[in-house]
C-alpha positions as CSV (number, residue, x, y, z in Angstrom):
1,M,0.0,0.0,0.0
2,N,1.5,3.3,-1.1
3,K,1.4,6.6,0.9
4,S,-1.7,8.0,-0.9
5,Q,-3.7,4.9,-0.2
6,T,-2.6,4.9,3.5
7,T,-3.5,8.6,3.8
8,G,-6.9,7.9,2.2
9,M,-7.6,5.1,4.7
10,Y,-6.8,7.3,7.6
11,I,-9.1,10.0,6.3
12,V,-12.0,7.5,5.9
13,L,-11.4,6.1,9.4
14,A,-11.4,9.6,10.9
15,I,-14.7,10.4,9.2
16,V,-16.3,7.2,10.5
17,I,-15.2,8.0,14.0
18,I,-16.5,11.6,13.9
19,L,-19.9,10.4,12.5
20,F,-20.2,7.7,15.2
21,A,-19.3,10.1,18.0
22,S,-21.8,12.6,16.8
23,S,-24.5,10.0,16.6
24,V,-23.7,8.7,20.1
25,F,-23.1,11.8,22.0
26,L,-25.0,14.5,20.2
27,S,-28.2,12.7,19.3
28,E,-31.1,12.7,21.7
29,P,-32.4,9.4,23.1
30,A,-35.5,7.9,21.5
31,V,-37.2,7.2,24.9
32,K,-37.4,9.6,27.8
33,I,-38.1,8.3,31.3
34,Q,-39.9,10.7,33.6
35,E,-40.5,9.9,37.2
36,I,-44.0,10.6,38.7
37,S,-45.5,10.1,42.2
38,Y,-47.4,7.0,43.1
39,S,-50.6,8.9,43.7
40,N,-50.4,10.6,40.3
41,F,-49.8,7.2,38.7
42,I,-53.0,5.8,40.5
43,E,-55.0,8.7,39.2
44,K,-53.9,8.3,35.6
45,L,-54.4,4.5,35.9
46,N,-58.0,5.1,37.1
47,N,-58.5,7.5,34.2
48,D,-57.4,4.9,31.7
49,E,-54.5,7.0,30.4
50,F,-52.0,4.2,30.1
51,Q,-51.5,1.9,27.1
52,T,-48.9,-0.4,28.6
53,V,-47.5,-1.0,32.1
54,E,-44.3,-2.9,32.7
55,K,-43.9,-4.2,36.3
56,A,-40.5,-5.0,37.8
57,D,-39.7,-6.0,41.3
58,D,-39.5,-2.5,42.8
59,F,-40.8,-0.1,40.1
60,L,-43.3,0.4,37.2
61,I,-42.9,1.7,33.7
62,A,-46.1,3.1,32.2
63,T,-46.5,4.3,28.6
64,P,-49.3,6.9,28.2
65,K,-51.7,6.6,25.3
66,A,-51.3,10.3,24.3
67,Q,-48.0,12.0,24.3
68,P,-47.7,15.6,25.8
69,K,-48.1,18.5,23.4
70,A,-44.7,19.8,24.3
71,Q,-43.2,16.7,22.7
72,E,-45.1,17.3,19.5
73,E,-43.5,20.7,19.1
74,K,-40.0,19.1,19.0
75,T,-40.8,17.3,15.8
76,V,-39.4,19.3,12.8
77,K,-40.1,18.6,9.2
78,T,-37.1,17.9,7.1
79,L,-36.5,20.5,4.3
80,A,-34.6,19.9,1.1
81,P,-31.5,22.0,0.4
82,S,-32.3,25.3,-1.4
83,T,-30.8,28.6,-2.2
84,E,-31.9,30.1,1.1
85,N,-31.0,26.9,3.0
86,P,-28.3,25.1,1.1
87,F,-27.7,22.4,3.8
88,G,-31.4,21.8,4.7
89,T,-32.5,21.2,8.3
90,I,-31.8,18.3,10.5
91,E,-34.8,16.1,11.3
92,K,-35.5,15.6,15.0
93,K,-37.5,12.5,15.6
94,P,-40.2,12.7,18.3
95,Q,-39.4,11.1,21.7
96,T,-41.5,8.6,23.5
97,I,-42.2,9.6,27.1
98,K,-42.6,6.9,29.7
99,Y,-43.4,7.2,33.4
100,K,-41.4,5.5,36.1
101,V,-43.1,4.8,39.5
102,L,-41.5,3.1,42.5
103,T,-43.6,0.2,43.7
104,P,-44.8,0.8,47.3
105,A,-44.5,-2.1,49.7
106,F,-47.8,-1.2,51.6
107,D,-50.2,-1.4,48.6
108,P,-51.4,-5.1,48.4
109,D,-54.1,-4.1,45.9
110,L,-51.7,-2.9,43.2
111,M,-51.9,-6.1,41.1
112,H,-55.7,-6.0,41.4
113,R,-55.8,-2.5,40.2
114,L,-53.6,-3.3,37.2
115,S,-55.7,-6.3,36.3
116,E,-58.9,-4.2,36.3
117,S,-57.4,-1.5,34.2
118,K,-57.5,-1.6,30.4
119,A,-53.7,-1.2,30.0
120,D,-51.5,-4.0,28.8
121,V,-49.6,-5.3,31.8
122,K,-46.2,-6.9,31.4
123,V,-44.0,-8.4,34.1
124,T,-40.2,-8.1,33.6
125,R,-37.0,-8.6,35.6
126,A,-35.5,-5.8,37.6
127,T,-32.3,-5.8,35.4
128,D,-32.0,-6.8,31.7
129,S,-28.4,-7.9,31.1
130,S,-28.8,-7.8,27.3
131,K,-29.8,-4.2,27.4
132,L,-27.0,-3.3,29.8
133,L,-24.5,-5.1,27.6
134,G,-25.7,-3.3,24.5
135,N,-25.6,0.1,26.1
136,A,-22.1,-0.6,27.4
137,L,-20.8,-1.7,24.0
138,S,-22.4,1.4,22.3
139,Y,-20.5,3.7,24.6
140,L,-17.3,1.8,24.6
141,L,-17.1,1.5,20.8
142,L,-15.7,5.0,20.3
143,P,-12.8,4.7,22.7
144,I,-12.0,1.3,21.2
145,L,-11.9,2.7,17.7
146,F,-9.8,5.6,18.8
147,I,-7.2,3.3,20.5
148,V,-7.0,1.2,17.3
149,F,-6.4,4.3,15.2
150,L,-3.6,5.4,17.5
151,A,-2.0,1.9,17.3
152,V,-2.1,1.9,13.5
153,M,-0.5,5.4,13.4
154,A,2.2,4.4,15.8
155,K,3.1,1.3,13.8
156,S,3.2,3.4,10.6
157,I,5.6,5.8,12.2
158,Q,7.9,3.1,13.5
159,A,8.0,1.5,10.0
160,G,9.1,4.7,8.5
161,G,5.9,5.6,6.8
162,S,5.8,9.1,8.3
163,Q,7.8,11.6,6.4
164,A,8.2,13.7,9.5
165,M,10.1,11.0,11.2
166,S,12.6,10.3,8.4
167,F,14.3,13.6,8.1
168,G,17.6,12.3,9.2
169,K,17.6,9.2,7.0
170,S,20.0,9.2,4.0
171,K,18.5,9.5,0.6
172,A,21.2,7.5,-1.0
173,K,20.0,4.9,-3.5
174,M,21.8,1.6,-3.2
175,L,22.3,-0.5,-6.3
176,L,23.6,-4.0,-5.7
177,D,26.4,-5.4,-7.9
178,S,23.8,-7.5,-9.8
179,K,21.9,-4.3,-10.9
180,V,24.9,-2.2,-11.9
181,K,25.2,-3.2,-15.6
182,T,27.5,-0.3,-16.7
183,T,31.1,-1.3,-17.4
184,F,34.2,0.3,-18.9
185,K,33.0,-0.9,-22.4
186,D,30.2,1.6,-22.1
187,V,32.6,4.5,-21.6
188,A,34.5,5.7,-24.6
189,G,36.7,8.6,-25.5
190,I,38.5,9.0,-22.1
191,D,41.0,6.1,-22.1
192,E,43.5,7.8,-19.7
193,E,40.8,8.5,-17.2
194,K,39.6,4.9,-17.4
195,K,43.2,3.6,-16.7
196,E,43.4,5.7,-13.5
197,L,40.1,4.2,-12.3
198,E,41.1,0.7,-13.2
199,E,43.5,0.8,-10.3
200,I,40.5,1.5,-8.0
201,V,38.7,-1.5,-9.4
202,D,41.8,-3.7,-8.8
203,F,41.9,-2.4,-5.2
204,L,38.4,-3.5,-4.6
205,K,38.8,-6.9,-6.3
206,N,42.4,-7.8,-5.2
207,G,43.0,-5.7,-2.1
208,D,45.2,-8.3,-0.5
209,K,48.2,-7.8,-2.7
210,Y,48.3,-4.1,-2.0
211,I,47.8,-4.6,1.7
212,K,50.8,-7.0,1.9
213,L,53.0,-4.3,0.5
214,G,51.7,-1.8,3.0
215,A,49.6,0.2,0.5
216,K,46.4,1.9,1.5
217,I,43.2,1.8,-0.5
218,P,42.4,5.4,-1.7
219,K,39.5,6.8,0.4
220,G,38.2,9.2,-2.2
221,V,38.3,10.0,-5.9
222,L,37.2,13.4,-7.2
223,L,36.1,13.6,-10.8
224,V,36.5,17.1,-12.2
225,G,35.4,18.3,-15.6
226,P,32.9,20.3,-17.6
227,P,29.2,19.1,-17.6
228,G,28.4,16.2,-19.9
229,T,31.9,14.7,-20.1
230,G,30.9,11.4,-18.5
231,K,31.8,11.8,-14.8
232,T,28.7,10.0,-13.5
233,L,29.1,7.3,-16.1
234,L,32.7,6.7,-15.0
235,A,31.6,6.2,-11.4
236,K,28.9,3.7,-12.4
237,A,31.4,1.8,-14.6
238,V,33.8,1.5,-11.6
239,A,31.0,0.0,-9.5
240,G,30.0,-2.4,-12.4
241,E,33.5,-3.5,-13.0
242,A,34.3,-4.0,-9.3
243,G,31.0,-5.9,-8.6
244,V,30.3,-4.0,-5.4
245,P,27.2,-2.2,-4.0
246,F,26.9,1.4,-5.4
247,F,25.4,4.2,-3.3
248,S,24.4,7.1,-5.4
249,L,23.0,10.5,-4.4
250,S,23.3,14.2,-5.1
251,G,25.0,16.8,-3.0
252,S,21.7,18.7,-2.7
253,D,20.1,15.7,-1.0
254,F,21.9,16.6,2.2
255,V,20.7,20.1,2.4
256,E,17.5,20.9,4.3
257,M,15.9,23.9,5.9
258,F,16.2,22.2,9.3
259,V,19.5,22.6,11.1
260,G,21.2,19.3,11.8
261,V,19.3,17.2,9.2
262,G,22.2,17.2,6.7
263,A,24.7,16.0,9.2
264,S,22.4,13.3,10.3
265,R,22.0,12.1,6.7
266,V,25.7,12.0,6.3
267,R,26.1,9.8,9.4
268,D,23.3,7.5,8.2
269,M,24.8,7.2,4.7
270,F,28.2,6.2,5.9
271,A,26.7,3.8,8.5
272,E,24.9,2.0,5.7
273,A,28.1,2.0,3.6
274,K,30.0,0.3,6.4
275,K,27.4,-2.4,6.6
276,N,27.7,-3.1,2.9
277,A,31.5,-2.7,2.6
278,P,33.3,-3.0,0.3
279,C,31.3,-0.5,-1.7
280,I,31.4,2.8,-3.5
281,V,29.6,6.0,-2.4
282,F,29.1,8.4,-5.2
283,I,28.1,12.0,-4.5
284,D,27.2,13.9,-7.7
285,E,27.6,17.7,-7.7
286,I,29.4,17.7,-4.4
287,D,29.9,21.5,-4.7
288,A,26.3,21.9,-3.4
289,V,27.4,20.7,0.1
290,A,31.2,21.0,0.2
291,R,31.7,24.7,-0.6
292,K,34.3,26.8,1.2
293,R,33.6,27.8,4.7
294,G,34.1,31.1,6.4
295,S,32.1,33.3,4.1
296,G,30.6,35.2,7.0
297,L,27.1,34.4,5.9
298,G,25.0,32.3,8.3
299,G,27.7,32.1,11.0
300,G,29.4,29.0,12.2
301,H,26.1,27.2,12.8
302,D,25.1,27.3,9.2
303,E,23.4,24.1,8.1
304,R,25.7,23.7,5.1
305,E,28.8,24.0,7.2
306,Q,27.5,21.5,9.8
307,T,26.9,19.1,7.0
308,L,30.4,19.6,5.5
309,N,32.0,19.2,9.0
310,Q,30.3,15.9,9.5
311,M,31.4,14.7,6.0
312,L,35.0,15.7,6.8
313,V,34.8,13.7,10.0
314,E,33.3,10.6,8.4
315,M,35.7,10.5,5.5
316,D,38.7,10.9,7.8
317,G,37.3,8.5,10.3
318,F,37.5,5.4,8.1
319,G,39.7,2.6,9.3
320,I,42.5,1.5,7.1
321,N,41.4,-0.6,4.1
322,E,37.8,-0.8,5.1
323,G,36.8,-1.0,1.5
324,I,34.7,2.1,1.3
325,I,35.6,4.4,-1.6
326,V,33.9,7.8,-1.9
327,M,33.6,9.1,-5.5
328,A,32.4,12.6,-6.2
329,A,31.9,14.7,-9.3
330,T,31.9,18.5,-9.8
331,N,32.6,21.1,-12.4
332,R,33.3,23.8,-9.8
333,V,36.4,22.5,-8.1
334,D,37.5,26.1,-7.4
335,I,34.8,26.6,-4.8
336,L,35.4,23.4,-2.8
337,D,36.7,23.6,0.7
338,P,40.4,22.9,0.9
339,A,39.9,20.5,3.8
340,I,38.0,18.0,1.7
341,L,40.6,18.1,-1.1
342,R,43.6,17.1,1.0
343,P,45.0,13.5,0.8
344,G,43.3,11.2,3.2
345,R,39.8,12.4,2.0
346,F,40.1,12.8,-1.7
347,D,43.4,11.1,-2.5
348,R,43.0,11.3,-6.2
349,K,41.7,14.0,-8.6
350,V,40.8,12.7,-12.1
351,N,40.3,15.4,-14.7
352,V,37.7,14.4,-17.3
353,G,37.8,16.8,-20.2
354,C,36.3,17.1,-23.6
355,P,37.2,14.2,-26.0
356,D,39.5,14.6,-29.0
357,V,38.6,13.6,-32.5
358,R,39.4,9.9,-31.9
359,G,37.5,10.0,-28.6
360,R,34.5,11.6,-30.3
361,E,34.5,8.8,-32.9
362,E,34.5,6.2,-30.2
363,I,31.7,7.9,-28.4
364,L,29.6,8.1,-31.6
365,E,30.1,4.4,-32.2
366,V,28.8,3.6,-28.7
367,H,25.7,5.8,-29.0
368,A,25.1,4.6,-32.6
369,K,24.4,1.1,-31.4
370,G,20.8,0.2,-31.9
371,K,20.4,3.1,-34.4
372,P,20.2,2.1,-38.1
373,L,22.5,4.4,-40.0
374,G,22.3,5.1,-43.8
375,D,25.2,4.5,-46.2
376,D,26.0,8.2,-46.4
377,V,26.6,8.6,-42.7
378,D,30.3,8.7,-41.8
379,L,31.0,8.8,-38.1
380,K,34.6,9.7,-38.6
381,K,33.6,12.8,-40.6
382,I,31.0,13.7,-37.9
383,A,33.7,13.4,-35.2
384,Q,35.9,15.8,-37.2
385,T,33.2,18.4,-37.5
386,T,32.1,18.3,-33.8
387,V,35.0,20.0,-32.2
388,G,34.3,20.9,-28.6
389,F,31.4,18.5,-28.2
390,T,31.2,16.5,-25.0
391,G,29.9,13.0,-24.7
392,A,26.5,14.2,-23.7
393,D,26.4,16.6,-26.8
394,L,27.2,13.7,-29.1
395,E,24.6,11.5,-27.6
396,N,22.1,14.3,-28.0
397,L,23.1,14.8,-31.6
398,L,22.4,11.2,-32.6
399,N,19.2,11.1,-30.5
400,E,17.9,14.3,-32.2
401,S,18.8,12.7,-35.6
402,A,16.9,9.6,-34.8
403,I,13.8,11.6,-33.7
404,A,13.9,13.6,-37.0
405,C,14.2,10.4,-39.0
406,A,11.3,8.8,-37.2
407,K,9.2,11.9,-37.6
408,E,9.5,11.6,-41.4
409,G,8.7,7.9,-41.3
410,R,12.1,6.6,-42.6
411,K,13.9,3.5,-41.4
412,F,17.5,4.7,-41.6
413,I,19.2,7.8,-40.3
414,E,20.7,9.9,-43.1
415,Q,23.4,12.5,-43.1
416,E,20.8,15.2,-43.7
417,D,19.2,14.3,-40.4
418,I,22.5,14.7,-38.6
419,S,23.2,18.0,-40.3
420,K,19.9,19.5,-39.3
421,S,20.3,18.2,-35.7
422,F,23.8,19.8,-35.7
423,I,22.3,23.2,-36.6
424,K,19.5,22.7,-34.1
425,I,21.9,22.0,-31.2
426,G,24.6,24.5,-32.1
427,I,22.5,27.5,-33.1
428,G,18.8,26.7,-32.6
429,K,15.9,25.5,-34.7
430,E,15.3,27.5,-37.8
431,K,12.1,29.5,-38.0
432,K,11.2,29.3,-41.7
433,S,7.6,30.5,-41.1
434,K,8.7,33.8,-39.6
435,I,7.9,36.8,-41.9
436,I,10.9,38.9,-42.6
437,S,10.8,42.1,-44.7
438,E,13.0,42.4,-47.8
439,K,15.0,45.2,-46.3
440,D,15.8,43.1,-43.2
441,K,16.7,40.2,-45.4
442,K,19.2,42.3,-47.4
443,I,20.8,43.7,-44.2
444,T,21.1,40.1,-42.8
445,A,22.5,38.8,-46.0
446,Y,25.3,41.4,-46.2
447,H,25.9,41.0,-42.5
448,E,26.4,37.2,-42.7
449,A,28.3,37.5,-46.0
450,G,30.8,39.8,-44.2
451,H,31.4,37.1,-41.6
452,A,31.7,34.4,-44.1
453,I,34.3,36.2,-46.3
454,L,36.6,36.8,-43.4
455,F,36.3,33.2,-42.3
456,H,37.4,32.1,-45.7
457,V,40.2,34.6,-46.3
458,L,41.9,34.5,-42.8
459,P,44.2,31.4,-42.5
460,D,43.6,30.4,-38.8
461,V,39.8,30.4,-38.8
462,G,37.1,28.6,-40.7
463,P,36.4,27.1,-43.2
464,V,32.8,28.0,-43.6
465,H,30.4,25.2,-43.2
466,M,27.1,26.9,-43.8
467,V,25.7,30.5,-44.2
468,S,22.0,31.2,-43.6
469,I,19.7,34.2,-43.3
470,I,16.9,32.1,-41.8
471,P,16.0,33.2,-38.2
472,T,16.7,30.7,-35.4
473,G,15.3,30.0,-32.1
474,S,18.1,31.8,-30.3
475,G,16.9,35.1,-31.6
476,A,19.5,35.5,-34.3
477,A,18.4,36.8,-37.7
478,G,20.9,34.5,-39.4
479,Y,24.1,32.6,-38.8
480,T,27.5,31.8,-40.3
481,M,28.7,28.4,-39.1
482,P,32.5,27.7,-39.3
483,L,33.7,24.1,-39.4
484,P,37.1,23.7,-37.6
485,D,38.9,20.8,-39.2
486,R,41.2,20.1,-36.2
487,D,41.5,20.2,-32.5
488,E,43.6,23.0,-31.1
489,T,45.3,22.6,-27.7
490,F,46.5,26.2,-27.5
491,M,45.2,29.5,-28.7
492,T,47.7,31.8,-30.4
493,K,47.8,35.5,-30.4
494,G,47.3,35.6,-34.1
495,K,44.3,33.2,-33.9
496,M,42.6,35.3,-31.2
497,K,43.1,38.5,-33.2
498,Q,41.6,36.8,-36.3
499,D,38.6,35.8,-34.2
500,I,38.1,39.5,-33.4
501,I,38.4,40.5,-37.0
502,V,35.8,37.9,-38.0
503,S,33.4,39.1,-35.2
504,L,33.5,42.6,-36.6
505,G,32.9,41.5,-40.2
506,G,29.1,41.8,-40.0
507,R,29.1,45.4,-38.7
508,I,31.7,46.5,-41.2
509,A,29.7,45.0,-44.1
510,E,26.6,47.0,-43.0
511,S,28.7,50.2,-42.8
512,I,30.2,49.7,-46.3
513,I,27.0,48.8,-48.1
514,F,24.4,50.9,-46.4
515,D,26.4,53.7,-45.0
516,D,24.7,53.0,-41.7
517,I,24.7,50.4,-38.9
518,T,22.2,48.3,-37.0
519,T,22.0,46.7,-33.6
520,G,22.4,43.2,-35.0
521,A,26.1,43.2,-34.2
522,S,25.7,43.5,-30.4
523,Q,26.7,39.9,-29.6
524,D,29.6,40.2,-32.0
525,I,30.9,43.3,-30.3
526,K,30.6,41.6,-26.9
527,Q,32.5,38.5,-28.1
528,A,35.2,40.7,-29.6
529,T,35.6,42.7,-26.4
530,N,35.8,39.7,-24.2
531,T,38.5,38.2,-26.4
532,A,40.5,41.4,-26.5
533,K,40.3,41.9,-22.7
534,A,41.5,38.3,-22.2
535,M,44.5,38.9,-24.4
536,V,45.5,41.9,-22.3
537,T,44.6,40.9,-18.8
538,K,44.9,37.1,-18.7
539,Y,47.3,35.9,-21.4
540,G,49.9,38.7,-21.2
541,F,49.7,39.6,-25.0
542,S,50.2,43.4,-24.3
543,E,53.7,44.8,-24.6
544,N,52.8,47.8,-22.4
545,L,51.4,45.8,-19.5
546,G,53.7,42.8,-19.8
547,M,53.2,39.3,-18.5
548,I,51.1,40.1,-15.5
549,N,47.7,38.6,-14.8
550,Y,45.1,41.4,-14.2
551,A,42.0,39.2,-14.9
552,D,39.3,38.7,-12.3
553,E,38.1,35.3,-11.4
554,D,36.1,33.6,-14.1
555,E,33.1,33.1,-11.8
556,V,32.2,34.9,-8.7
557,F,31.6,32.8,-5.6
558,I,30.1,34.8,-2.7
559,G,31.7,32.6,-0.1
560,R,35.1,33.6,-1.4
561,D,34.5,37.1,-2.9
562,F,32.1,38.5,-0.3
563,G,33.3,41.8,0.9
564,R,35.8,42.3,-1.9
565,T,35.2,45.8,-3.2
566,S,38.4,46.8,-4.9
567,R,40.6,45.6,-7.8
568,D,44.1,44.3,-7.4
569,Y,45.6,47.0,-9.6
570,S,45.7,50.8,-9.7
571,E,43.6,53.2,-11.7
572,D,46.5,53.9,-14.0
573,V,46.7,50.2,-14.9
574,A,43.0,50.1,-15.4
575,K,43.3,53.0,-17.9
576,T,46.1,51.3,-19.7
577,I,44.0,48.1,-19.9
578,D,41.1,50.0,-21.5
579,N,43.5,51.7,-24.0
580,E,45.1,48.4,-25.0
581,V,41.7,46.7,-25.5
582,K,40.5,49.6,-27.6
583,A,43.8,49.5,-29.7
584,I,43.3,45.8,-30.4
585,I,39.7,46.3,-31.5
586,D,40.5,49.4,-33.6
587,D,43.3,47.5,-35.4
588,A,41.1,44.5,-36.1
589,Y,38.4,46.9,-37.4
590,T,40.8,48.4,-39.8
591,Q,42.1,45.0,-41.1
592,A,38.5,43.7,-41.5
593,K,37.4,46.7,-43.4
594,S,40.4,46.5,-45.8
595,I,39.7,42.8,-46.5
596,L,36.0,43.3,-47.2
597,E,36.7,46.3,-49.5
598,E,39.2,44.2,-51.4
599,H,36.5,41.5,-51.8
600,I,33.5,43.8,-52.4
601,D,32.5,41.8,-55.5
602,I,32.4,38.6,-53.5
603,L,30.4,40.4,-50.8
604,H,27.7,41.3,-53.4
605,K,27.7,37.9,-54.9
606,C,27.3,36.1,-51.6
607,A,24.5,38.5,-50.4
608,K,22.7,38.0,-53.7
609,L,22.9,34.2,-53.5
610,L,21.7,34.3,-49.9
611,M,18.7,36.4,-50.9
612,E,17.8,33.7,-53.5
613,K,18.4,30.5,-51.6
614,E,18.4,31.8,-47.9
615,R,21.0,29.1,-47.0
616,I,24.2,28.0,-48.8
617,D,26.7,25.3,-48.0
618,R,30.5,25.2,-48.1
619,A,30.7,24.2,-51.8
620,E,28.3,26.9,-53.0
621,F,30.1,29.6,-50.9
622,E,33.7,28.6,-52.0
623,A,32.5,28.6,-55.7
624,L,32.0,32.4,-55.4
625,F,35.8,32.8,-55.1
626,E,36.5,30.9,-58.4
627,K,37.4,33.3,-61.2
628,D,35.3,32.9,-64.3
629,G,37.1,35.4,-66.5
630,E,34.7,38.2,-65.8
631,E,36.0,41.2,-63.8
632,V,33.6,42.8,-61.4
633,S,34.5,46.4,-61.0
634,L,31.4,48.4,-60.2
635,D,31.1,51.6,-58.4
636,K,29.8,51.3,-54.8
637,Q,27.0,53.7,-55.2
638,N,25.9,52.1,-58.5
639,V,25.9,48.7,-56.9
640,V,23.8,49.9,-54.0
641,S,21.2,51.4,-56.3
642,E,21.1,48.6,-58.9
643,E,21.6,45.4,-56.8
644,V,20.6,46.3,-53.3
645,D,18.0,49.0,-54.2
646,V,18.6,50.7,-50.8
647,E,19.5,54.3,-50.5
648,P,22.3,55.2,-48.1
649,G,21.0,55.6,-44.6
650,E,17.7,53.9,-45.4
651,F,16.5,51.9,-42.3
């Protein structure tokens, strides 16, 4: 029986008890006994006012033929619910009044008088045990039912059915070794990380050979990396390979609004782990509970700090080689408390990064199992075109492709399905139904053509994969998608400067063609500014400032940065930083404008083609640069009036 059914049963039982209590204690008795004097009884008997007379040993019970008028007034007619009286009226049944008379011991003629009267005379015992028993049961039923109700509730609370009594219980889900089906074969693209964890598996399987040499089993393994790289999958694979129980929970499962609950759950979790040792305890997103202490917020009695303190004690309190390994995953290792990162708690830190091209191909092969692929699908080519994708991104790519294929009723996934899913994931779903004016389409076409030309001309960026002027779900009026053909470990100064030049291409194209600018380049300007600022403050690419890091932390953590109000450098340095950033942007602007003016004919050709087809691929775009013997040398103003049909400044 689930919780909802149990709650429903309790509600029904409570309603029954209330109804019974109201019927027993609130209802009036059907018979009312009224005592009268013996002389009054004799008078009424002589007047033939009694219908029946019951004689006991020491008293008489007489029922009059006609009930008193006062009793008739108590009878109320039942009215049906109405607008004026939505609940109706309660019907009061009339009571029967009987007279009780004590039998005198000096009247020997009593029986003679009763026999001569016209009343029906009955002789009964002084006490009726059946009636007494019935009355006793009727009044004892309510307490009995109440006691039974309390007993059932107490049993439910002891069994853990009450949520209020289980605050301190751990929410960890234990998977036995027979239920953990994930192995290292299901993990691809991170071979070095798997090798590090294979030692943990060997510790759990063959711990004796390490103990003989005096080695200690690592108490904790911290998996660090961006979201979607397979940290949780690695932990499950370790449990599956080792064949041991696997406790899984999130860091937020410890946090409650009640002080002391988190610490209690930590104690309960490790107590359960010790009972099932050897085992693995996996805490996902441990940064939710293991953040740095001493922020000044909440004081020393903060619930989160108490939970962390208890976790520190439990992890350091293990005995040697107890067989309990704590695995945790996070993408914010910078905000973790130093006490939990030291050896003896988390002995190892495994960095799980984004896979390279070979790793992406292996991941695609894993997720392609069970998905029928067409002959034109090349997983190696897909791996080359998905630079920067994590394992979760690749899984999502193939899943979206399968959904698109099933939607069209085909049996095999084609390359076109993967290409559409690639655009959908990277940029957003195209909104072909959105109505765009011809003027906006022309502006967008020249804007995206400016980006595409710079991608093609500059050596360290591109090549161009697709150019489109179809609006997307991200709010962009169009997009230019490059296609990096290789993984890059380092970013060079020249590559970053070329990225800035490409970002400014759309704005410069608008300025050249229309002699005016739009707000469409706001995101491009933001991206260019961030890149230039990183070059100056973070990577030491400025000759005037030298190799000094002036960059702030990437992400603000209030527990660390609370109360920090000033920069670590002077106002003069801040002014120099601003000047250096502006100089980089200005120089990039000049170079981008020079390149676009040099390729003005290609700019017009690309914009015209985009206006016709709305979306062009790599082959169509690169064909524009092939010389066909015709020289295009048109005056800018003539081109604007003839091809674009937009006057300068028209917006």
